C-alpha cells in the first residue's frame, strides 16, 4: 500500500514538473524557477540537533549555548544558499551519443557550461531509468563533458528520458536539483547472436559467381575511390602520382562477396533473425569481406568498409519501425 502511494506521488510530481517546465530541446539553462531544493537525511538530523540545542539553551538560559546554536543555524543557512548557487545558471547542451548494441550502456555526452566566475563543484547527473550517476566539476567560465550512462534494453531509437542535475555541495545538508526534458535519443543496434549459424557461402562458393569487378582473382585496373571501399584496396602509390584516391579493381567471381538474406533464416522469429544478421555483419566486417544485406523491402548492395557496416546495422536497428 505504501509503495503504491509513493509511486502515485512520484507520478503526480513528474506530471506537474513536466507541465510547469515543458520540453527543453537540445539545450537547457537552469534558471531559478526550475531549481528545487530540500534537506537531505543528514540535513534533517542536523536541523533536529540544532533545535534540541536551542531548547536546552532556552531552558538553562545559557548564552554560550545560544551562541553555538545560532552559529550552527547560520552555517545551515549558508549551506542552503551555497548549494542553490552551485547549480543556478548552468547551461547544458546535448553533445553526442554513440550507437550501442542492445543490453549495453549508452553514454549521452552532455556539455555543461559554467558562465559564472567561480567553479561549480560535485555536480551530479543521471538518467531517470538508470540509477548510476556521473559527477563532474565545472571550472569558472569553462565547461566539462559529462557522459551520462543509460542501460539500453531494446533495439531502435531509445530516448534519454528525464535527466536529473543535482548536488549536495558544500556540506551535504541540502540537495538542490533540476529536471531536464531534452529531445535526445541514441540508436541501439540489435544484440549480436551469441550462437549464430556459419556465414552464408560466398557468391562463387557454389559455382554461381559472375564477373562483377568485385572479386579477388585477377587485377583488373584502377578506378576512382568510392566511399565504403576497403583501405586495403587503395593503390597508394598510384594515388600519390595522380593526386586522387584510386582503388584497385579485380575481376573474377567474387569469392569473398556474400549475401546476408532475411529469407535464409526462415523458421526463426524476427528478433532472432535480426540478431543473427547483426552477428554476420560484424563477423564479415572484422574479416574485411564484401557483403550485401537483403531485408524485406530493403536491399544494400555488396560493399566493404565502415560505412557499409553502419548502413546495415542501422537498417537492422530500425527494421519494422518508422525511420
Tab-separated table of C-alpha atoms in Angstrom:
chain	number	residue	atom	x	y	z
A	1	UNK	CA	0.000	0.000	0.000
A	2	UNK	CA	2.795	2.409	0.933
A	3	UNK	CA	4.677	1.644	-2.293
A	4	UNK	CA	1.572	2.365	-4.384
A	5	UNK	CA	1.068	5.702	-2.668
A	6	UNK	CA	4.727	6.547	-3.148
A	7	UNK	CA	4.606	5.639	-6.852
A	8	UNK	CA	1.437	7.699	-7.343
A	9	UNK	CA	3.011	10.683	-5.584
A	10	UNK	CA	6.079	10.457	-7.818
A	11	UNK	CA	3.894	10.241	-10.911
A	12	UNK	CA	1.963	13.361	-9.910
A	13	UNK	CA	5.152	15.296	-9.144
A	14	UNK	CA	6.658	14.329	-12.508
A	15	UNK	CA	3.471	15.333	-14.346
A	16	UNK	CA	3.426	18.662	-12.504
A	17	UNK	CA	7.094	19.333	-13.305
A	18	UNK	CA	6.599	18.458	-16.980
A	19	UNK	CA	3.565	20.745	-17.218
A	20	UNK	CA	5.463	23.549	-15.464
A	21	UNK	CA	8.699	23.273	-17.476
A	22	UNK	CA	7.856	21.662	-20.811
A	23	UNK	CA	10.399	20.156	-23.235
A	24	UNK	CA	13.922	21.572	-23.449
A	25	UNK	CA	15.032	20.588	-26.949
A	26	UNK	CA	18.800	20.233	-27.318
A	27	UNK	CA	19.738	22.962	-24.832
A	28	UNK	CA	18.637	23.861	-21.306
A	29	UNK	CA	19.526	26.559	-18.796
A	30	UNK	CA	18.979	26.045	-15.063
A	31	UNK	CA	17.149	29.191	-14.001
A	32	UNK	CA	15.741	29.870	-10.546
A	33	UNK	CA	12.150	28.847	-11.314
A	34	UNK	CA	13.175	25.325	-12.305
A	35	UNK	CA	15.577	24.716	-9.414
A	36	UNK	CA	14.209	22.813	-6.405
A	37	UNK	CA	15.841	22.226	-3.016
A	38	UNK	CA	15.129	20.057	0.040
A	39	UNK	CA	17.202	18.992	3.065
A	40	UNK	CA	18.954	15.655	2.882
A	41	UNK	CA	18.619	12.983	5.573
A	42	UNK	CA	21.828	14.275	7.075
A	43	UNK	CA	20.378	17.790	6.956
A	44	UNK	CA	17.230	16.718	8.823
A	45	UNK	CA	19.323	15.170	11.597
A	46	UNK	CA	21.427	18.328	11.705
A	47	UNK	CA	18.306	20.502	11.987
A	48	UNK	CA	16.826	18.348	14.758
A	49	UNK	CA	20.105	18.557	16.679
A	50	UNK	CA	20.197	22.362	16.393
A	51	UNK	CA	16.572	22.559	17.558
A	52	UNK	CA	17.318	20.418	20.633
A	53	UNK	CA	20.311	22.654	21.393
A	54	UNK	CA	18.026	25.693	21.138
A	55	UNK	CA	15.564	24.169	23.639
A	56	UNK	CA	18.382	23.357	26.034
A	57	UNK	CA	19.830	26.837	25.782
A	58	UNK	CA	16.404	28.384	26.444
A	59	UNK	CA	15.750	26.059	29.385
A	60	UNK	CA	19.060	26.837	31.104
A	61	UNK	CA	19.435	30.414	29.804
A	62	UNK	CA	22.894	29.509	28.609
A	63	UNK	CA	24.345	32.315	26.490
A	64	UNK	CA	27.200	30.122	25.184
A	65	UNK	CA	24.601	27.574	24.133
A	66	UNK	CA	22.674	30.276	22.272
A	67	UNK	CA	25.834	31.412	20.524
A	68	UNK	CA	26.716	27.893	19.393
A	69	UNK	CA	23.121	27.210	18.304
A	70	UNK	CA	22.899	30.360	16.180
A	71	UNK	CA	26.338	29.695	14.732
A	72	UNK	CA	25.247	26.222	13.598
A	73	UNK	CA	21.963	27.624	12.262
A	74	UNK	CA	23.880	30.259	10.278
A	75	UNK	CA	26.071	27.518	8.866
A	76	UNK	CA	22.946	25.661	7.673
A	77	UNK	CA	21.566	28.812	6.013
A	78	UNK	CA	24.906	29.401	4.279
A	79	UNK	CA	24.943	25.767	3.138
A	80	UNK	CA	21.453	26.128	1.617
A	81	UNK	CA	22.376	29.233	-0.386
A	82	UNK	CA	25.739	27.807	-1.487
A	83	UNK	CA	24.117	24.564	-2.664
A	84	UNK	CA	21.455	26.506	-4.591
A	85	UNK	CA	24.053	28.772	-6.235
A	86	UNK	CA	26.171	25.751	-7.210
A	87	UNK	CA	23.604	24.802	-9.885
A	88	UNK	CA	21.987	28.126	-10.717
A	89	UNK	CA	22.819	29.399	-14.205
A	90	UNK	CA	24.420	26.216	-15.570
A	91	UNK	CA	23.883	25.678	-19.295
A	92	UNK	CA	23.551	22.135	-20.614
A	93	UNK	CA	23.808	21.164	-24.280
A	94	UNK	CA	23.323	17.740	-25.865
A	95	UNK	CA	26.677	16.842	-27.449
A	96	UNK	CA	26.597	13.309	-28.856
A	97	UNK	CA	25.598	9.725	-28.099
A	98	UNK	CA	27.325	6.901	-29.978
A	99	UNK	CA	25.216	3.913	-31.114
A	100	UNK	CA	25.446	0.785	-28.960
A	101	UNK	CA	24.101	-2.753	-29.026
A	102	UNK	CA	21.002	-3.721	-27.057
A	103	UNK	CA	21.907	-4.568	-23.466
A	104	UNK	CA	24.933	-2.267	-23.435
A	105	UNK	CA	25.239	1.067	-21.658
A	106	UNK	CA	24.798	4.145	-23.833
A	107	UNK	CA	26.703	7.280	-22.926
A	108	UNK	CA	24.897	10.559	-23.507
A	109	UNK	CA	27.700	13.118	-23.556
A	110	UNK	CA	26.278	16.296	-22.061
A	111	UNK	CA	28.256	19.523	-22.356
A	112	UNK	CA	27.914	21.533	-19.126
A	113	UNK	CA	28.840	25.224	-19.387
A	114	UNK	CA	29.545	27.419	-16.374
A	115	UNK	CA	29.171	31.137	-17.197
A	116	UNK	CA	29.963	32.194	-13.619
A	117	UNK	CA	33.190	33.419	-12.086
A	118	UNK	CA	33.535	30.565	-9.610
A	119	UNK	CA	33.825	26.822	-10.125
A	120	UNK	CA	30.838	24.521	-9.710
A	121	UNK	CA	31.782	21.507	-7.602
A	122	UNK	CA	30.417	17.949	-7.455
A	123	UNK	CA	27.592	18.403	-9.964
A	124	UNK	CA	25.876	15.032	-10.370
A	125	UNK	CA	23.933	13.980	-13.473
A	126	UNK	CA	21.801	10.901	-14.033
A	127	UNK	CA	19.088	9.493	-16.303
A	128	UNK	CA	15.674	8.631	-14.912
A	129	UNK	CA	15.795	4.949	-15.894
A	130	UNK	CA	19.331	4.321	-14.611
A	131	UNK	CA	20.500	4.518	-11.011
A	132	UNK	CA	24.105	5.199	-11.987
A	133	UNK	CA	25.373	8.754	-11.820
A	134	UNK	CA	28.292	10.779	-13.111
A	135	UNK	CA	29.826	13.599	-11.066
A	136	UNK	CA	31.663	16.486	-12.648
A	137	UNK	CA	33.421	19.694	-11.600
A	138	UNK	CA	32.969	22.653	-13.958
A	139	UNK	CA	35.685	25.337	-13.868
A	140	UNK	CA	34.849	29.025	-13.712
A	141	UNK	CA	33.857	30.413	-17.130
A	142	UNK	CA	34.545	26.959	-18.560
A	143	UNK	CA	32.871	23.710	-19.480
A	144	UNK	CA	33.053	19.974	-18.989
A	145	UNK	CA	31.708	16.956	-20.859
A	146	UNK	CA	29.690	14.568	-18.702
A	147	UNK	CA	28.922	11.060	-20.080
A	148	UNK	CA	25.531	10.220	-18.585
A	149	UNK	CA	25.013	6.414	-18.543
A	150	UNK	CA	21.782	4.734	-19.627
A	151	UNK	CA	21.253	0.979	-19.914
A	152	UNK	CA	19.603	0.017	-23.219
A	153	UNK	CA	17.029	-2.739	-23.317
A	154	UNK	CA	15.767	-2.916	-26.907
A	155	UNK	CA	16.852	-2.041	-30.435
A	156	UNK	CA	15.789	1.119	-32.241
A	157	UNK	CA	15.806	4.691	-31.051
A	158	UNK	CA	15.924	4.989	-27.267
A	159	UNK	CA	15.284	8.435	-25.767
A	160	UNK	CA	17.312	9.589	-22.802
A	161	UNK	CA	14.146	10.416	-20.874
A	162	UNK	CA	14.271	12.776	-17.951
A	163	UNK	CA	17.721	13.908	-16.814
A	164	UNK	CA	18.409	14.965	-13.238
A	165	UNK	CA	21.063	17.521	-12.308
A	166	UNK	CA	21.763	17.754	-8.582
A	167	UNK	CA	24.404	18.473	-5.952
A	168	UNK	CA	24.799	18.307	-2.177
A	169	UNK	CA	27.844	20.595	-2.096
A	170	UNK	CA	29.214	22.009	0.199
A	171	UNK	CA	28.197	20.190	3.404
A	172	UNK	CA	25.626	17.655	2.270
A	173	UNK	CA	22.837	19.282	4.289
A	174	UNK	CA	20.696	20.301	1.303
A	175	UNK	CA	20.109	18.765	-2.118
A	176	UNK	CA	19.140	21.156	-4.891
A	177	UNK	CA	18.126	19.557	-8.185
A	178	UNK	CA	16.686	20.336	-11.583
A	179	UNK	CA	14.966	18.135	-14.174
A	180	UNK	CA	15.730	18.305	-17.887
A	181	UNK	CA	13.417	17.020	-20.615
A	182	UNK	CA	15.752	17.023	-23.611
A	183	UNK	CA	14.833	15.881	-27.108
A	184	UNK	CA	17.714	13.419	-27.333
A	185	UNK	CA	17.958	9.775	-28.316
A	186	UNK	CA	20.514	7.126	-29.177
A	187	UNK	CA	20.433	4.441	-31.861
A	188	UNK	CA	20.510	0.920	-30.416
A	189	UNK	CA	21.589	-1.951	-32.670
A	190	UNK	CA	20.221	-5.485	-32.157
A	191	UNK	CA	22.222	-7.601	-29.729
A	192	UNK	CA	24.500	-9.887	-31.807
A	193	UNK	CA	23.553	-13.556	-31.559
A	194	UNK	CA	25.924	-15.480	-29.320
A	195	UNK	CA	25.479	-18.681	-31.296
A	196	UNK	CA	24.843	-17.806	-34.924
A	197	UNK	CA	24.939	-20.164	-37.925
A	198	UNK	CA	28.041	-20.033	-40.124
A	199	UNK	CA	28.280	-17.258	-42.690
A	200	UNK	CA	26.482	-17.980	-45.970
A	201	UNK	CA	28.626	-19.251	-48.833
A	202	UNK	CA	30.308	-16.546	-50.932
A	203	UNK	CA	28.960	-15.765	-54.386
A	204	UNK	CA	31.430	-18.083	-56.055
A	205	UNK	CA	31.265	-20.785	-53.398
A	206	UNK	CA	28.647	-22.860	-55.232
A	207	UNK	CA	29.662	-22.017	-58.778
A	208	UNK	CA	27.114	-19.205	-59.003
A	209	UNK	CA	29.598	-16.359	-59.304
A	210	UNK	CA	29.587	-13.943	-62.212
A	211	UNK	CA	32.235	-11.452	-63.199
A	212	UNK	CA	31.337	-8.259	-61.338
A	213	UNK	CA	34.658	-6.432	-60.886
A	214	UNK	CA	34.373	-7.011	-57.149
A	215	UNK	CA	36.167	-10.332	-56.933
A	216	UNK	CA	39.581	-11.241	-55.619
A	217	UNK	CA	41.050	-13.259	-58.542
A	218	UNK	CA	42.844	-11.095	-61.118
A	219	UNK	CA	43.884	-7.472	-61.076
A	220	UNK	CA	41.589	-5.545	-63.422
A	221	UNK	CA	42.927	-1.995	-63.233
A	222	UNK	CA	42.226	1.102	-61.175
A	223	UNK	CA	39.143	3.189	-60.584
A	224	UNK	CA	38.277	6.254	-58.535
A	225	UNK	CA	37.858	5.684	-54.815
A	226	UNK	CA	34.267	5.253	-53.623
A	227	UNK	CA	33.095	5.676	-50.065
A	228	UNK	CA	32.951	2.273	-48.404
A	229	UNK	CA	35.937	0.811	-50.264
A	230	UNK	CA	38.294	-1.176	-48.066
A	231	UNK	CA	41.533	0.712	-47.236
A	232	UNK	CA	43.441	-2.434	-48.211
A	233	UNK	CA	42.332	-1.968	-51.842
A	234	UNK	CA	43.571	1.617	-52.158
A	235	UNK	CA	46.512	1.953	-54.558
A	236	UNK	CA	48.571	4.383	-52.506
A	237	UNK	CA	51.489	4.829	-54.920
A	238	UNK	CA	49.237	5.404	-57.917
A	239	UNK	CA	47.063	7.736	-55.857
A	240	UNK	CA	50.061	9.884	-54.928
A	241	UNK	CA	51.043	10.196	-58.605
A	242	UNK	CA	47.542	11.150	-59.783
A	243	UNK	CA	46.761	13.291	-56.703
A	244	UNK	CA	43.474	11.466	-56.113
A	245	UNK	CA	42.493	8.261	-54.347
A	246	UNK	CA	42.385	5.237	-56.630
A	247	UNK	CA	41.131	1.775	-55.773
A	248	UNK	CA	42.390	-1.500	-57.192
A	249	UNK	CA	39.747	-3.261	-59.281
A	250	UNK	CA	39.690	-7.043	-59.554
A	251	UNK	CA	37.850	-9.246	-61.996
A	252	UNK	CA	36.664	-12.688	-61.075
A	253	UNK	CA	33.851	-14.499	-59.351
A	254	UNK	CA	33.837	-12.588	-56.090
A	255	UNK	CA	34.895	-15.431	-53.823
A	256	UNK	CA	34.725	-13.216	-50.726
A	257	UNK	CA	31.432	-11.431	-51.509
A	258	UNK	CA	28.471	-12.725	-49.510
A	259	UNK	CA	24.771	-12.005	-49.282
A	260	UNK	CA	23.039	-11.938	-45.904
A	261	UNK	CA	19.376	-12.563	-46.631
A	262	UNK	CA	16.332	-12.442	-44.394
A	263	UNK	CA	14.715	-15.403	-46.143
A	264	UNK	CA	17.624	-17.750	-45.446
A	265	UNK	CA	16.700	-17.648	-41.738
A	266	UNK	CA	13.150	-18.919	-42.156
A	267	UNK	CA	11.814	-20.581	-39.031
A	268	UNK	CA	13.272	-18.020	-36.634
A	269	UNK	CA	11.332	-15.152	-35.091
A	270	UNK	CA	12.052	-11.612	-36.264
A	271	UNK	CA	14.258	-10.555	-33.352
A	272	UNK	CA	16.366	-13.713	-33.588
A	273	UNK	CA	16.809	-13.152	-37.314
A	274	UNK	CA	17.968	-9.603	-36.672
A	275	UNK	CA	20.444	-10.814	-34.044
A	276	UNK	CA	21.897	-13.416	-36.420
A	277	UNK	CA	22.166	-10.907	-39.276
A	278	UNK	CA	23.853	-8.485	-36.896
A	279	UNK	CA	26.418	-11.119	-35.949
A	280	UNK	CA	27.069	-11.911	-39.614
A	281	UNK	CA	27.626	-8.239	-40.424
A	282	UNK	CA	30.109	-7.860	-37.563
A	283	UNK	CA	31.966	-11.046	-38.488
A	284	UNK	CA	32.242	-10.116	-42.171
A	285	UNK	CA	33.349	-6.590	-41.363
A	286	UNK	CA	36.047	-7.819	-38.996
A	287	UNK	CA	37.350	-10.113	-41.732
A	288	UNK	CA	37.359	-7.330	-44.324
A	289	UNK	CA	34.829	-9.117	-46.543
A	290	UNK	CA	32.461	-7.506	-49.020
A	291	UNK	CA	28.844	-8.335	-48.200
A	292	UNK	CA	25.319	-7.307	-49.031
A	293	UNK	CA	22.165	-7.292	-46.919
A	294	UNK	CA	18.688	-8.118	-48.167
A	295	UNK	CA	15.736	-7.334	-45.910
A	296	UNK	CA	12.033	-7.269	-46.800
A	297	UNK	CA	11.620	-4.074	-48.798
A	298	UNK	CA	15.266	-3.027	-48.476
A	299	UNK	CA	18.445	-4.106	-50.242
A	300	UNK	CA	22.039	-2.986	-49.588
A	301	UNK	CA	24.421	-3.938	-52.437
A	302	UNK	CA	27.668	-5.698	-51.566
A	303	UNK	CA	30.417	-3.454	-50.264
A	304	UNK	CA	33.050	-3.383	-47.557
A	305	UNK	CA	34.198	-0.847	-45.019
A	306	UNK	CA	32.925	1.126	-42.075
A	307	UNK	CA	30.177	2.895	-43.985
A	308	UNK	CA	28.653	-0.397	-45.151
A	309	UNK	CA	28.741	-1.676	-41.573
A	310	UNK	CA	26.919	1.396	-40.279
A	311	UNK	CA	24.300	1.277	-43.040
A	312	UNK	CA	23.491	-2.372	-42.398
A	313	UNK	CA	23.435	-2.091	-38.605
A	314	UNK	CA	21.156	0.940	-38.775
A	315	UNK	CA	18.780	-0.913	-41.079
A	316	UNK	CA	18.681	-3.829	-38.636
A	317	UNK	CA	18.127	-1.498	-35.682
A	318	UNK	CA	15.209	0.298	-37.334
A	319	UNK	CA	13.633	-2.714	-39.064
A	320	UNK	CA	9.874	-2.608	-38.687
A	321	UNK	CA	9.800	0.943	-37.323
A	322	UNK	CA	9.490	4.384	-38.843
A	323	UNK	CA	12.826	5.927	-39.756
